Amino acid sequence: MATSFSLRGRIALIRITRPPVNSLGLAVRKGIADGLDQAEAAKATAVVISGDGSTFPAGADIAEFASGNALAEPSLPQLVRRLTGLKMHTVAAIHGTALGGGMEVTLACQYRLMHAGAKVGLPEVHLGILPGAGGTQLLPRIVGAEMAISLMTTGRMIDAKAALAAKLVDEIIPAGEGSLADAVAERGYAFAKALGDVAVDERRVLPNRHVTMPDGTDVAAFFAGAREQVAKSSKGEVAPLAIVGCVEAAVSAGSFEKGMEHEATAFIKLASGPQAPAMQHVFAAERMIGKIRALQGVAPAPVRKAAVVGAGTMGGGIAMCFAQGGIDVTIIDRSEEALANGLAIVRANWEASARKGKLSEKRVAEYMGRLRTTTAYTDEGVTDADVVVEAAFERMAIKKEIFGALDTHCKPGALLATNTSTLDIDEIASSTRRPEAVVGMHFFSPANVMPLLENVAGAASSPQALATAMALGKQLRKKTVLARNCFGFIGNRMLEPYVREALYMLEEGATPAQVDAPLREFGLAMGPFQMSDLAGNDIGYNIRRDNGWTAATVNGRYWAGLADQLVEMGRLGQKTKRGWYDYSEGRTPVNDPEVEAMIVAHSAKLGRARRVLEPCEIADRALLSMANEGFKIVEEGIAQRESDVDIVYIYGYGYPRRQGGPLYWARHGREGGLAKMVEDLRKYAAAHPDVPHWKPSALLLREAGFDDAPAAKL
């Protein structure tokens, strides 16, 4: 049974019993509707809706979007309409999370009680859609237009205290002992019983209420301003602006029913557009990354104590992640001065968050209390650590020296992790007598902010070491993807042909700004040249030298000549106020004639006649080179699945969620799909025979249905 029904006196109790999240699939909707039928037949004075197990319904059943059952009757909008029209008191008793459709059910009730530890929200915007069961019409009638727009366009959740302050709930149910679901349902019953046999308070029936606007507000001006503000923050996503339009309809449409019609039309338009399936792919992909076939049934080792080697920007950020994850951490560096500086930066970061209201001073003190420092590998904080993450300079000799010391001093069973972004995990592991304990844990900078963690399996990494690294990523609240060892792993390996192609386009006739602009228009946070300036142009320069990539090593053509010249001119990026762009006036990139002259001279030296490259060609070449490399990564087993590649790029490199990730985009977002991709790769390969990244992946050829596809290396 998806629901249970009981009658206590004249109070009807409907309890949703579809664990683990009580999602509002067809069976649950039918169960609620049947319960309402029974309540009406029994002439109940009130109905209380609650959830069993750990939560109130946490939302719609996402799987029904594809199956078509989302619209099967009773649909969620039909259920919400019915609840708003009942001639009896309706009470929602909330615990756990009431999200999306679950929250819309609560909004349709006249009274809402919320457990002290519960959270509510309408996060549909993250799926490329809007609340489609009346949420855009009901919520503004409770909290007003301004707060409703804020909650729905950001998709953020709020806790019980904030919900009570906003008059979104009528009562907070205090924490107690025993079954939380039972306690909440019991309080819902008592509340409904206290309402008695009096008629329904029509002021509680939301369709009868008007939307509250800020005092003295001109409605047209308010919504024009809301659209402008939302457009700036939505990064090309269409759902947030559609939500603003629905709230405006709640104010101006003339009736609740007309507002509901507007919402339904907007919902269908979004659901049938390209962004919703792309963003729902990302939602599903996030839930797949932890499902690793080779690690099924492997128990991770517990992690209670950690150590981080290096007190610099990356090491300090990683230490912050551990402290925020409830793990005591020791930072080790060569000098007390380096440790003091690193600790001061960590404290300053947390205190800045406290000033912004994101952390309490008590929490800052708690986090700082989990940190300690040392200059000695013999310190107990290192020798007794369950995991040690090396975050030293990106040079193989340095890392091997550190791992030799860790091998000597760390306890048996400790996980030894390197934060390298490109270097060979197996070579690092060779400096120890326990390569099975060595893994890559590639945090992205700043580590305490960026949500991605790219774990890397070496050839000898044990299943338990990998399971521990994956579980640790979850404990640190990271989107954690597992990759196999190769140069650059998933993210930076794909970045290399993308950057290479960008440099080739400079040689052909483009400027840095002309390359970056169409990629920002596509939705990337920044183009390759802005990104390089931000990270530091010397990083790639040093990697090329460390690997001996300083000559015509790619089919007789050296691709990084321009990038090398830039560094040798001292233009390292934002940190020197000069890179591909000029930053003398601040962080905004400004075109620099010196760089453009260097590029033109370089083209002349190569004997290349410069031409105009259209923005569409620039974006296509950059994105295709990246996507093709992604298919090669899956083909070689570096990534377990295509969606893992998409997650790496969305959460590590600023790829737009609305595009679904580079491989989703190649399959579904780009006109013509994979067959057109192969056709265009071959076109570019014919035009640029000395560029190897245009050779289509064998997996891509097979997936696109080409008969000449070689066997993939899966």
XYZ file of C-alpha atoms in Angstrom, residues 140 621 643:
3
model
C 2.827 33.967 -3.278
C 35.467 23.595 -32.715
C 27.355 10.902 -17.354
